[in-house]
Amino acid sequence: MIGVALLFLFLAINKGFEPLLLVPIAFGMLLSNLPLTGIFDHTISAFDAYLDPSKQETAGGLFYLFYSFNKLGIFPPLIFLGIGAMTDFAPLIANPKSLLLGAAAQLGIFFTFLGAVLFFGFTAQEAASIGIIGGADGPTAIFITTKLAPHLLGAIAVAAYSYMALVPVIQPPIMKALTTKKERVIKMEQLRVVSHREKILFPIMVTVIVVLILPAAAPLVGMLMLGNLFKESGVTARLSDTASNALINIVTILLGISVGASAQGPTFLVPATIQIIVLGILAFAVGTAGGVLLAKLMNVLTGGKINPLIGSAGVSAVPMAARVSQKVGQQYNSTNFLLMHAMGPNVAGVIGSAVAAGVMLSMFG
């Protein structure tokens, strides 16, 4: 595990693979696997000690205290609040069809859910938690796992955040394999200008519609849209600035090191973890492929107006997946600018993964 931690640090610092995620995860992993630190010793509350006299009350290790906020489901919604405050939904509002690409990219979640149940023997709750890795959304993976399969939280959180960080490595080969050179050079029309009123109404309408249909998704979708309303309302600049800067940075640090610290050798290096890692990359690959394939179909139906590369951005790794679509597109046409077009399915994927989590919680919670 110390070797894995050092590898992650190398990838983050030397190769630039999402250092904001990998550096805290890797360092937390390193510290918790060094002997005798006690930094991830479990907390035993006074109430637990009262119920079981054989236990003694202890405050636990520092990183385990941070980790408790993951187990309680506090950190993921706060991350979503910050994401909402940083997200511009205008590309999605201007091109509502991109919502379909965000939905298609969630295919990996349900495909992997079935595979985990049928071929690996996981329970429905465990399979739902594993499948959510396919949404490339670490906070959502943590949130649903705390509700359905808390004993798998460490492995699933590390897998989800690792694959999020490796988006620039995993996605391009899949994108290139499923598209032709002719498709990759397609230039898309400029998006229309979205009004201020539309930007304000969007988070309110999405919250009402999604929460009425899937109440279980309220913590994630509600906080995401609240953050976006802070940004777009024009009257809460201080709240928007706090959510999108100080708050999300603090929570990212604490969440990253606590997730990394949970990957301790004796509990992490077990067969189930290997299965989760394999299923996680399968989920991510199928999700990427689902978005690209639907974009290819939409390209045919629109007479060649949609570049299929933007479909891969339907996974909710914002804005990494959109930047990958832009980068691959410019490799084949240096004058092609796909970033804003890819941001539509990218932000749709954030909503899609939260909705998928709500579906899983409603069915198996």
mmCIF file of C-alpha atoms in Angstrom:
data_model
loop_
_atom_site.group_PDB
_atom_site.id
_atom_site.type_symbol
_atom_site.label_atom_id
_atom_site.label_comp_id
_atom_site.label_asym_id
_atom_site.label_seq_id
_atom_site.Cartn_x
_atom_site.Cartn_y
_atom_site.Cartn_z
ATOM 1 C CA MET A 1 0.000 0.000 0.000
ATOM 2 C CA ILE A 2 2.927 2.340 0.633
ATOM 3 C CA GLY A 3 4.108 1.556 -2.897
ATOM 4 C CA VAL A 4 0.649 2.360 -4.283
ATOM 5 C CA ALA A 5 0.653 5.642 -2.376
ATOM 6 C CA LEU A 6 4.039 6.598 -3.805
ATOM 7 C CA LEU A 7 2.832 5.668 -7.307
ATOM 8 C CA PHE A 8 -0.196 7.930 -6.906
ATOM 9 C CA LEU A 9 2.042 10.775 -5.727
ATOM 10 C CA PHE A 10 4.266 10.282 -8.771
ATOM 11 C CA LEU A 11 1.282 10.363 -11.128
ATOM 12 C CA ALA A 12 -0.107 13.486 -9.449
ATOM 13 C CA ILE A 13 3.098 15.501 -9.132
ATOM 14 C CA ASN A 14 5.207 14.314 -12.049
ATOM 15 C CA LYS A 15 2.466 13.537 -14.581
ATOM 16 C CA GLY A 16 -0.136 16.060 -13.446
ATOM 17 C CA PHE A 17 -2.992 13.543 -13.128
ATOM 18 C CA GLU A 18 -5.542 15.551 -11.133
ATOM 19 C CA PRO A 19 -3.199 16.488 -8.259
ATOM 20 C CA LEU A 20 -6.002 18.138 -6.277
ATOM 21 C CA LEU A 21 -7.490 14.668 -5.828
ATOM 22 C CA LEU A 22 -4.522 12.332 -5.941
ATOM 23 C CA VAL A 23 -2.128 14.202 -3.636
ATOM 24 C CA PRO A 24 -4.389 14.166 -0.537
ATOM 25 C CA ILE A 25 -5.587 10.615 -1.294
ATOM 26 C CA ALA A 26 -2.060 9.315 -1.744
ATOM 27 C CA PHE A 27 -0.678 11.069 1.311
ATOM 28 C CA GLY A 28 -3.536 9.843 3.470
ATOM 29 C CA MET A 29 -2.855 6.326 2.203
ATOM 30 C CA LEU A 30 0.843 6.708 2.967
ATOM 31 C CA LEU A 31 0.322 7.938 6.526
ATOM 32 C CA SER A 32 -2.263 5.337 7.503
ATOM 33 C CA ASN A 33 -0.074 2.465 6.275
ATOM 34 C CA LEU A 34 3.064 3.557 8.108
ATOM 35 C CA PRO A 35 3.387 1.458 11.291
ATOM 36 C CA LEU A 36 2.274 2.624 14.742
ATOM 37 C CA THR A 37 0.861 5.998 13.689
ATOM 38 C CA GLY A 38 -2.646 5.198 14.958
ATOM 39 C CA ILE A 39 -3.879 7.908 12.629
ATOM 40 C CA PHE A 40 -6.803 5.788 11.413
ATOM 41 C CA ASP A 41 -7.655 4.060 14.700
ATOM 42 C CA HIS A 42 -11.417 3.742 15.013
ATOM 43 C CA THR A 43 -13.473 5.953 17.293
ATOM 44 C CA ILE A 44 -15.460 4.410 20.143
ATOM 45 C CA SER A 45 -18.032 6.820 21.549
ATOM 46 C CA ALA A 46 -19.162 7.004 25.171
ATOM 47 C CA PHE A 47 -22.496 5.544 24.093
ATOM 48 C CA ASP A 48 -20.787 2.578 22.379
ATOM 49 C CA ALA A 49 -18.702 1.989 25.497
ATOM 50 C CA TYR A 50 -21.852 2.089 27.642
ATOM 51 C CA LEU A 51 -23.585 -0.485 25.442
ATOM 52 C CA ASP A 52 -20.539 -2.766 25.430
ATOM 53 C CA PRO A 53 -18.553 -2.576 28.710
ATOM 54 C CA SER A 54 -15.687 -4.493 27.076
ATOM 55 C CA LYS A 55 -14.938 -1.404 25.002
ATOM 56 C CA GLN A 56 -13.248 1.707 26.267
ATOM 57 C CA GLU A 57 -14.124 5.168 25.042
ATOM 58 C CA THR A 58 -11.492 6.560 22.693
ATOM 59 C CA ALA A 59 -11.325 9.579 20.438
ATOM 60 C CA GLY A 60 -9.763 7.580 17.612
ATOM 61 C CA GLY A 61 -7.179 8.666 15.085
ATOM 62 C CA LEU A 62 -7.296 12.058 13.399
ATOM 63 C CA PHE A 63 -8.014 10.726 9.917
ATOM 64 C CA TYR A 64 -10.741 8.423 11.213
ATOM 65 C CA LEU A 65 -12.490 11.444 12.708
ATOM 66 C CA PHE A 66 -12.415 13.056 9.259
ATOM 67 C CA TYR A 67 -13.613 9.769 7.764
ATOM 68 C CA SER A 68 -16.649 9.827 10.062
ATOM 69 C CA PHE A 69 -18.015 12.748 8.033
ATOM 70 C CA ASN A 70 -17.984 10.467 4.983
ATOM 71 C CA LYS A 71 -19.767 7.710 6.902
ATOM 72 C CA LEU A 72 -22.379 10.192 8.091
ATOM 73 C CA GLY A 73 -22.967 11.393 4.519
ATOM 74 C CA ILE A 74 -21.907 14.985 5.244
ATOM 75 C CA PHE A 75 -18.935 15.583 2.955
ATOM 76 C CA PRO A 76 -20.526 14.475 -0.384
ATOM 77 C CA PRO A 77 -23.441 16.970 -0.296
ATOM 78 C CA LEU A 78 -21.014 19.752 0.670
ATOM 79 C CA ILE A 79 -18.868 18.857 -2.339
ATOM 80 C CA PHE A 80 -22.001 19.061 -4.493
ATOM 81 C CA LEU A 81 -22.758 22.504 -3.060
ATOM 82 C CA GLY A 82 -19.336 23.691 -4.202
ATOM 83 C CA ILE A 83 -19.654 22.005 -7.590
ATOM 84 C CA GLY A 84 -22.995 23.721 -8.134
ATOM 85 C CA ALA A 85 -21.471 27.104 -7.309
ATOM 86 C CA MET A 86 -18.724 26.515 -9.895
ATOM 87 C CA THR A 87 -20.923 25.033 -12.637
ATOM 88 C CA ASP A 88 -22.370 26.877 -15.586
ATOM 89 C CA PHE A 89 -25.457 25.025 -16.804
ATOM 90 C CA ALA A 90 -25.823 27.346 -19.818
ATOM 91 C CA PRO A 91 -24.441 24.778 -22.330
ATOM 92 C CA LEU A 92 -27.042 22.268 -21.127
ATOM 93 C CA ILE A 93 -29.855 24.831 -21.199
ATOM 94 C CA ALA A 94 -28.818 25.973 -24.689
ATOM 95 C CA ASN A 95 -28.696 22.394 -25.973
ATOM 96 C CA PRO A 96 -31.182 20.262 -23.991
ATOM 97 C CA LYS A 97 -30.388 17.240 -26.191
ATOM 98 C CA SER A 98 -27.097 16.938 -24.340
ATOM 99 C CA LEU A 99 -29.122 15.749 -21.347
ATOM 100 C CA LEU A 100 -29.565 12.484 -23.255
ATOM 101 C CA LEU A 101 -25.795 12.080 -23.510
ATOM 102 C CA GLY A 102 -25.461 12.564 -19.763
ATOM 103 C CA ALA A 103 -28.117 9.885 -19.266
ATOM 104 C CA ALA A 104 -26.470 7.482 -21.731
ATOM 105 C CA ALA A 105 -23.157 7.725 -19.893
ATOM 106 C CA GLN A 106 -24.867 6.317 -16.785
ATOM 107 C CA LEU A 107 -25.243 3.017 -18.663
ATOM 108 C CA GLY A 108 -22.051 1.819 -16.985
ATOM 109 C CA ILE A 109 -23.720 2.054 -13.567
ATOM 110 C CA PHE A 110 -26.544 -0.334 -14.387
ATOM 111 C CA PHE A 111 -24.442 -2.630 -16.593
ATOM 112 C CA THR A 112 -21.931 -3.116 -13.790
ATOM 113 C CA PHE A 113 -24.698 -3.549 -11.233
ATOM 114 C CA LEU A 114 -25.990 -6.563 -13.162
ATOM 115 C CA GLY A 115 -22.489 -7.969 -13.659
ATOM 116 C CA ALA A 116 -21.623 -7.626 -9.969
ATOM 117 C CA VAL A 117 -24.771 -9.520 -8.950
ATOM 118 C CA LEU A 118 -24.766 -12.206 -11.645
ATOM 119 C CA PHE A 119 -21.061 -13.032 -11.960
ATOM 120 C CA PHE A 120 -19.365 -11.914 -8.740
ATOM 121 C CA GLY A 121 -21.997 -12.760 -6.153
ATOM 122 C CA PHE A 122 -22.338 -9.305 -4.595
ATOM 123 C CA THR A 123 -25.625 -8.380 -2.946
ATOM 124 C CA ALA A 124 -27.888 -5.839 -4.648
ATOM 125 C CA GLN A 125 -26.810 -3.163 -2.154
ATOM 126 C CA GLU A 126 -23.109 -3.887 -2.713
ATOM 127 C CA ALA A 127 -23.541 -4.042 -6.497
ATOM 128 C CA ALA A 128 -25.380 -0.703 -6.541
ATOM 129 C CA SER A 129 -22.530 0.899 -4.600
ATOM 130 C CA ILE A 130 -19.925 -0.577 -6.948
ATOM 131 C CA GLY A 131 -21.835 0.329 -10.094
ATOM 132 C CA ILE A 132 -22.029 4.014 -9.157
ATOM 133 C CA ILE A 133 -18.261 4.217 -9.802
ATOM 134 C CA GLY A 134 -19.240 4.248 -13.492
ATOM 135 C CA GLY A 135 -20.630 7.748 -13.070
ATOM 136 C CA ALA A 136 -17.079 8.997 -12.356
ATOM 137 C CA ASP A 137 -18.496 10.892 -9.409
ATOM 138 C CA GLY A 138 -16.594 10.327 -6.163
ATOM 139 C CA PRO A 139 -18.973 12.185 -3.812
ATOM 140 C CA THR A 140 -21.977 10.263 -5.159
ATOM 141 C CA ALA A 141 -20.113 6.963 -4.824
ATOM 142 C CA ILE A 142 -19.305 7.767 -1.199
ATOM 143 C CA PHE A 143 -22.849 8.925 -0.436
ATOM 144 C CA ILE A 144 -24.613 5.851 -1.793
ATOM 145 C CA THR A 145 -22.058 3.449 -0.296
ATOM 146 C CA THR A 146 -22.547 4.896 3.192
ATOM 147 C CA LYS A 147 -26.249 4.126 2.819
ATOM 148 C CA LEU A 148 -26.100 0.691 1.181
ATOM 149 C CA ALA A 149 -22.712 -0.976 1.794
ATOM 150 C CA PRO A 150 -20.635 0.931 4.372
ATOM 151 C CA HIS A 151 -18.214 -1.996 4.772
ATOM 152 C CA LEU A 152 -17.060 -1.388 1.167
ATOM 153 C CA LEU A 153 -16.640 2.373 1.542
ATOM 154 C CA GLY A 154 -12.832 2.405 1.561
ATOM 155 C CA ALA A 155 -12.374 0.307 -1.583
ATOM 156 C CA ILE A 156 -15.151 2.015 -3.521
ATOM 157 C CA ALA A 157 -14.041 5.531 -2.577
ATOM 158 C CA VAL A 158 -10.420 4.874 -3.561
ATOM 159 C CA ALA A 159 -11.489 3.240 -6.846
ATOM 160 C CA ALA A 160 -13.914 6.047 -7.713
ATOM 161 C CA TYR A 161 -11.456 8.868 -7.038
ATOM 162 C CA SER A 162 -8.588 7.032 -8.708
ATOM 163 C CA TYR A 163 -10.582 6.588 -11.917
ATOM 164 C CA MET A 164 -11.740 10.209 -11.772
ATOM 165 C CA ALA A 165 -8.106 11.266 -11.649
ATOM 166 C CA LEU A 166 -7.228 8.942 -14.539
ATOM 167 C CA VAL A 167 -9.940 10.240 -16.906
ATOM 168 C CA PRO A 168 -7.301 11.623 -19.347
ATOM 169 C CA VAL A 169 -5.723 8.151 -19.555
ATOM 170 C CA ILE A 170 -8.788 5.893 -19.675
ATOM 171 C CA GLN A 171 -11.151 7.775 -21.977
ATOM 172 C CA PRO A 172 -9.154 8.655 -25.147
ATOM 173 C CA PRO A 173 -8.532 5.051 -26.315
ATOM 174 C CA ILE A 174 -12.248 4.264 -25.971
ATOM 175 C CA MET A 175 -13.243 7.459 -27.780
ATOM 176 C CA LYS A 176 -10.874 6.795 -30.662
ATOM 177 C CA ALA A 177 -11.895 3.153 -30.964
ATOM 178 C CA LEU A 178 -15.582 4.025 -31.325
ATOM 179 C CA THR A 179 -15.296 6.980 -33.728
ATOM 180 C CA THR A 180 -13.937 7.562 -37.216
ATOM 181 C CA LYS A 181 -11.537 10.317 -38.205
ATOM 182 C CA LYS A 182 -14.340 11.917 -40.211
ATOM 183 C CA GLU A 183 -16.495 12.107 -37.085
ATOM 184 C CA ARG A 184 -13.709 13.487 -34.905
ATOM 185 C CA VAL A 185 -13.176 16.553 -37.112
ATOM 186 C CA ILE A 186 -16.840 17.614 -37.133
ATOM 187 C CA LYS A 187 -17.306 21.248 -36.157
ATOM 188 C CA MET A 188 -20.434 22.087 -34.180
ATOM 189 C CA GLU A 189 -22.506 25.256 -34.424
ATOM 190 C CA GLN A 190 -22.089 27.914 -31.762
ATOM 191 C CA LEU A 191 -24.537 27.595 -28.866
ATOM 192 C CA ARG A 192 -27.219 30.237 -28.362
ATOM 193 C CA VAL A 193 -26.969 32.799 -25.594
ATOM 194 C CA VAL A 194 -28.834 31.758 -22.431
ATOM 195 C CA SER A 195 -30.709 34.469 -20.538
ATOM 196 C CA HIS A 196 -30.211 35.305 -16.863
ATOM 197 C CA ARG A 197 -33.827 34.329 -16.144
ATOM 198 C CA GLU A 198 -33.281 30.866 -17.629
ATOM 199 C CA LYS A 199 -30.194 30.365 -15.493
ATOM 200 C CA ILE A 200 -32.146 31.238 -12.336
ATOM 201 C CA LEU A 201 -35.175 29.101 -13.167
ATOM 202 C CA PHE A 202 -33.119 26.037 -14.133
ATOM 203 C CA PRO A 203 -31.861 24.990 -10.644
ATOM 204 C CA ILE A 204 -35.295 25.611 -9.128
ATOM 205 C CA MET A 205 -37.119 23.555 -11.758
ATOM 206 C CA VAL A 206 -34.589 20.692 -11.667
ATOM 207 C CA THR A 207 -34.828 20.517 -7.873
ATOM 208 C CA VAL A 208 -38.631 20.395 -7.887
ATOM 209 C CA ILE A 209 -38.898 17.829 -10.685
ATOM 210 C CA VAL A 210 -36.144 15.465 -9.536
ATOM 211 C CA VAL A 211 -37.009 15.542 -5.832
ATOM 212 C CA LEU A 212 -40.719 14.962 -6.474
ATOM 213 C CA ILE A 213 -39.865 11.916 -8.594
ATOM 214 C CA LEU A 214 -36.885 10.665 -6.533
ATOM 215 C CA PRO A 215 -36.905 11.997 -2.957
ATOM 216 C CA ALA A 216 -33.802 9.903 -2.164
ATOM 217 C CA ALA A 217 -31.769 12.138 -4.509
ATOM 218 C CA ALA A 218 -32.678 15.296 -2.572
ATOM 219 C CA PRO A 219 -29.428 15.672 -0.567
ATOM 220 C CA LEU A 220 -27.208 15.600 -3.664
ATOM 221 C CA VAL A 221 -29.422 17.298 -6.258
ATOM 222 C CA GLY A 222 -30.687 19.834 -3.731
ATOM 223 C CA MET A 223 -27.206 20.931 -2.657
ATOM 224 C CA LEU A 224 -25.963 20.967 -6.263
ATOM 225 C CA MET A 225 -28.783 23.238 -7.348
ATOM 226 C CA LEU A 226 -28.535 25.429 -4.242
ATOM 227 C CA GLY A 227 -24.883 26.080 -5.049
ATOM 228 C CA ASN A 228 -25.816 26.924 -8.632
ATOM 229 C CA LEU A 229 -28.563 29.276 -7.452
ATOM 230 C CA PHE A 230 -25.976 31.049 -5.273
ATOM 231 C CA LYS A 231 -23.935 31.570 -8.450
ATOM 232 C CA GLU A 232 -26.685 32.598 -10.839
ATOM 233 C CA SER A 233 -29.001 34.654 -8.616
ATOM 234 C CA GLY A 234 -26.619 37.621 -8.589
ATOM 235 C CA VAL A 235 -27.500 38.524 -4.985
ATOM 236 C CA THR A 236 -25.448 35.957 -3.033
ATOM 237 C CA ALA A 237 -21.934 36.601 -4.305
ATOM 238 C CA ARG A 238 -20.327 36.007 -0.902
ATOM 239 C CA LEU A 239 -22.076 32.657 -0.459
ATOM 240 C CA SER A 240 -21.170 31.597 -3.981
ATOM 241 C CA ASP A 241 -17.542 32.572 -3.440
ATOM 242 C CA THR A 242 -17.355 30.649 -0.148
ATOM 243 C CA ALA A 243 -18.982 27.527 -1.581
ATOM 244 C CA SER A 244 -16.873 27.481 -4.745
ATOM 245 C CA ASN A 245 -13.535 28.292 -3.093
ATOM 246 C CA ALA A 246 -12.924 28.007 0.655
ATOM 247 C CA LEU A 247 -15.598 25.418 1.480
ATOM 248 C CA ILE A 248 -14.996 23.009 -1.381
ATOM 249 C CA ASN A 249 -11.213 23.251 -0.961
ATOM 250 C CA ILE A 250 -11.428 22.442 2.760
ATOM 251 C CA VAL A 251 -13.833 19.543 2.202
ATOM 252 C CA THR A 252 -11.718 18.215 -0.688
ATOM 253 C CA ILE A 253 -8.630 18.105 1.549
ATOM 254 C CA LEU A 254 -10.419 16.349 4.413
ATOM 255 C CA LEU A 255 -12.308 13.972 2.150
ATOM 256 C CA GLY A 256 -9.211 13.120 0.116
ATOM 257 C CA ILE A 257 -6.926 12.286 3.031
ATOM 258 C CA SER A 258 -9.650 10.350 4.873
ATOM 259 C CA VAL A 259 -10.517 8.326 1.766
ATOM 260 C CA GLY A 260 -6.851 7.549 1.195
ATOM 261 C CA ALA A 261 -6.353 6.657 4.854
ATOM 262 C CA SER A 262 -9.181 4.117 4.655
ATOM 263 C CA ALA A 263 -7.080 2.051 2.211
ATOM 264 C CA GLN A 264 -5.109 0.114 4.818
ATOM 265 C CA GLY A 265 -3.311 -3.045 3.790
ATOM 266 C CA PRO A 266 -5.055 -5.661 6.019
ATOM 267 C CA THR A 267 -8.565 -4.567 5.005
ATOM 268 C CA PHE A 268 -7.854 -3.232 1.530
ATOM 269 C CA LEU A 269 -5.713 -5.987 0.023
ATOM 270 C CA VAL A 270 -8.473 -8.608 -0.137
ATOM 271 C CA PRO A 271 -10.092 -10.347 -3.147
ATOM 272 C CA ALA A 272 -13.251 -8.218 -2.914
ATOM 273 C CA THR A 273 -11.194 -5.047 -3.419
ATOM 274 C CA ILE A 274 -9.637 -6.426 -6.605
ATOM 275 C CA GLN A 275 -13.119 -7.289 -7.877
ATOM 276 C CA ILE A 276 -14.354 -3.781 -7.069
ATOM 277 C CA ILE A 277 -11.421 -2.191 -8.902
ATOM 278 C CA VAL A 278 -12.015 -4.405 -11.970
ATOM 279 C CA LEU A 279 -15.762 -3.720 -11.944
ATOM 280 C CA GLY A 280 -15.108 -0.018 -11.416
ATOM 281 C CA ILE A 281 -13.025 0.372 -14.548
ATOM 282 C CA LEU A 282 -15.583 -1.714 -16.455
ATOM 283 C CA ALA A 283 -18.335 0.621 -15.273
ATOM 284 C CA PHE A 284 -16.322 3.667 -16.281
ATOM 285 C CA ALA A 285 -15.472 2.226 -19.711
ATOM 286 C CA VAL A 286 -19.075 1.219 -20.451
ATOM 287 C CA GLY A 287 -20.318 4.639 -19.336
ATOM 288 C CA THR A 288 -17.851 6.375 -21.648
ATOM 289 C CA ALA A 289 -18.787 4.065 -24.520
ATOM 290 C CA GLY A 290 -22.510 4.593 -23.912
ATOM 291 C CA GLY A 291 -22.164 8.353 -24.243
ATOM 292 C CA VAL A 292 -20.047 8.125 -27.415
ATOM 293 C CA LEU A 293 -22.378 5.612 -29.085
ATOM 294 C CA LEU A 294 -25.484 7.699 -28.421
ATOM 295 C CA ALA A 295 -23.664 10.774 -29.741
ATOM 296 C CA LYS A 296 -22.861 8.815 -32.923
ATOM 297 C CA LEU A 297 -26.551 8.001 -33.317
ATOM 298 C CA MET A 298 -27.522 11.629 -32.718
ATOM 299 C CA ASN A 299 -24.941 12.678 -35.293
ATOM 300 C CA VAL A 300 -26.631 10.458 -37.875
ATOM 301 C CA LEU A 301 -30.110 11.691 -36.952
ATOM 302 C CA THR A 302 -29.071 15.361 -37.173
ATOM 303 C CA GLY A 303 -27.314 14.974 -40.518
ATOM 304 C CA GLY A 304 -23.758 15.156 -39.225
ATOM 305 C CA LYS A 305 -24.080 18.140 -36.845
ATOM 306 C CA ILE A 306 -22.855 16.468 -33.633
ATOM 307 C CA ASN A 307 -19.270 15.436 -32.967
ATOM 308 C CA PRO A 308 -19.481 12.041 -31.178
ATOM 309 C CA LEU A 309 -16.444 12.910 -29.048
ATOM 310 C CA ILE A 310 -18.623 15.051 -26.777
ATOM 311 C CA GLY A 311 -20.559 11.935 -25.734
ATOM 312 C CA SER A 312 -17.685 10.751 -23.570
ATOM 313 C CA ALA A 313 -18.138 13.866 -21.418
ATOM 314 C CA GLY A 314 -21.462 12.448 -20.199
ATOM 315 C CA VAL A 315 -19.670 10.975 -17.204
ATOM 316 C CA SER A 316 -19.790 13.461 -14.369
ATOM 317 C CA ALA A 317 -16.083 14.176 -13.912
ATOM 318 C CA VAL A 318 -16.446 17.961 -14.306
ATOM 319 C CA PRO A 319 -14.671 19.548 -16.115
ATOM 320 C CA MET A 320 -12.057 16.835 -16.742
ATOM 321 C CA ALA A 321 -14.158 14.794 -19.158
ATOM 322 C CA ALA A 322 -15.107 17.889 -21.174
ATOM 323 C CA ARG A 323 -11.435 18.866 -21.432
ATOM 324 C CA VAL A 324 -10.613 15.377 -22.725
ATOM 325 C CA SER A 325 -13.232 15.770 -25.477
ATOM 326 C CA GLN A 326 -11.677 19.114 -26.407
ATOM 327 C CA LYS A 327 -8.135 17.720 -26.404
ATOM 328 C CA VAL A 328 -8.921 14.667 -28.529
ATOM 329 C CA GLY A 329 -10.930 16.799 -30.958
ATOM 330 C CA GLN A 330 -8.062 19.251 -31.443
ATOM 331 C CA GLN A 331 -5.644 16.400 -32.144
ATOM 332 C CA TYR A 332 -7.538 15.844 -35.401
ATOM 333 C CA ASN A 333 -8.630 19.423 -36.116
ATOM 334 C CA SER A 334 -6.666 22.194 -34.437
ATOM 335 C CA THR A 335 -9.413 24.736 -35.197
ATOM 336 C CA ASN A 336 -12.116 22.683 -33.497
ATOM 337 C CA PHE A 337 -13.386 23.918 -30.127
ATOM 338 C CA LEU A 338 -15.614 21.340 -28.467
ATOM 339 C CA LEU A 339 -15.230 22.384 -24.835
ATOM 340 C CA MET A 340 -18.500 24.285 -24.405
ATOM 341 C CA HIS A 341 -20.417 21.659 -26.389
ATOM 342 C CA ALA A 342 -18.911 18.937 -24.184
ATOM 343 C CA MET A 343 -19.804 20.852 -21.011
ATOM 344 C CA GLY A 344 -23.500 20.240 -21.774
ATOM 345 C CA PRO A 345 -23.332 16.443 -21.374
ATOM 346 C CA ASN A 346 -20.683 16.855 -18.672
ATOM 347 C CA VAL A 347 -22.926 18.840 -16.312
ATOM 348 C CA ALA A 348 -25.854 16.643 -17.349
ATOM 349 C CA GLY A 349 -23.778 13.704 -16.128
ATOM 350 C CA VAL A 350 -23.547 15.272 -12.665
ATOM 351 C CA ILE A 351 -27.335 15.392 -12.486
ATOM 352 C CA GLY A 352 -27.556 11.934 -14.058
ATOM 353 C CA SER A 353 -25.281 10.274 -11.518
ATOM 354 C CA ALA A 354 -27.218 11.848 -8.638
ATOM 355 C CA VAL A 355 -30.479 10.624 -10.167
ATOM 356 C CA ALA A 356 -28.994 7.145 -10.658
ATOM 357 C CA ALA A 357 -27.981 7.154 -6.993
ATOM 358 C CA GLY A 358 -31.534 8.122 -6.075
ATOM 359 C CA VAL A 359 -32.885 5.222 -8.124
ATOM 360 C CA MET A 360 -30.555 2.774 -6.380
ATOM 361 C CA LEU A 361 -31.424 4.126 -2.941
ATOM 362 C CA SER A 362 -35.151 3.952 -3.706
ATOM 363 C CA MET A 363 -34.874 0.351 -4.886
ATOM 364 C CA PHE A 364 -32.395 -1.087 -2.370
ATOM 365 C CA GLY A 365 -32.122 1.363 0.511
#
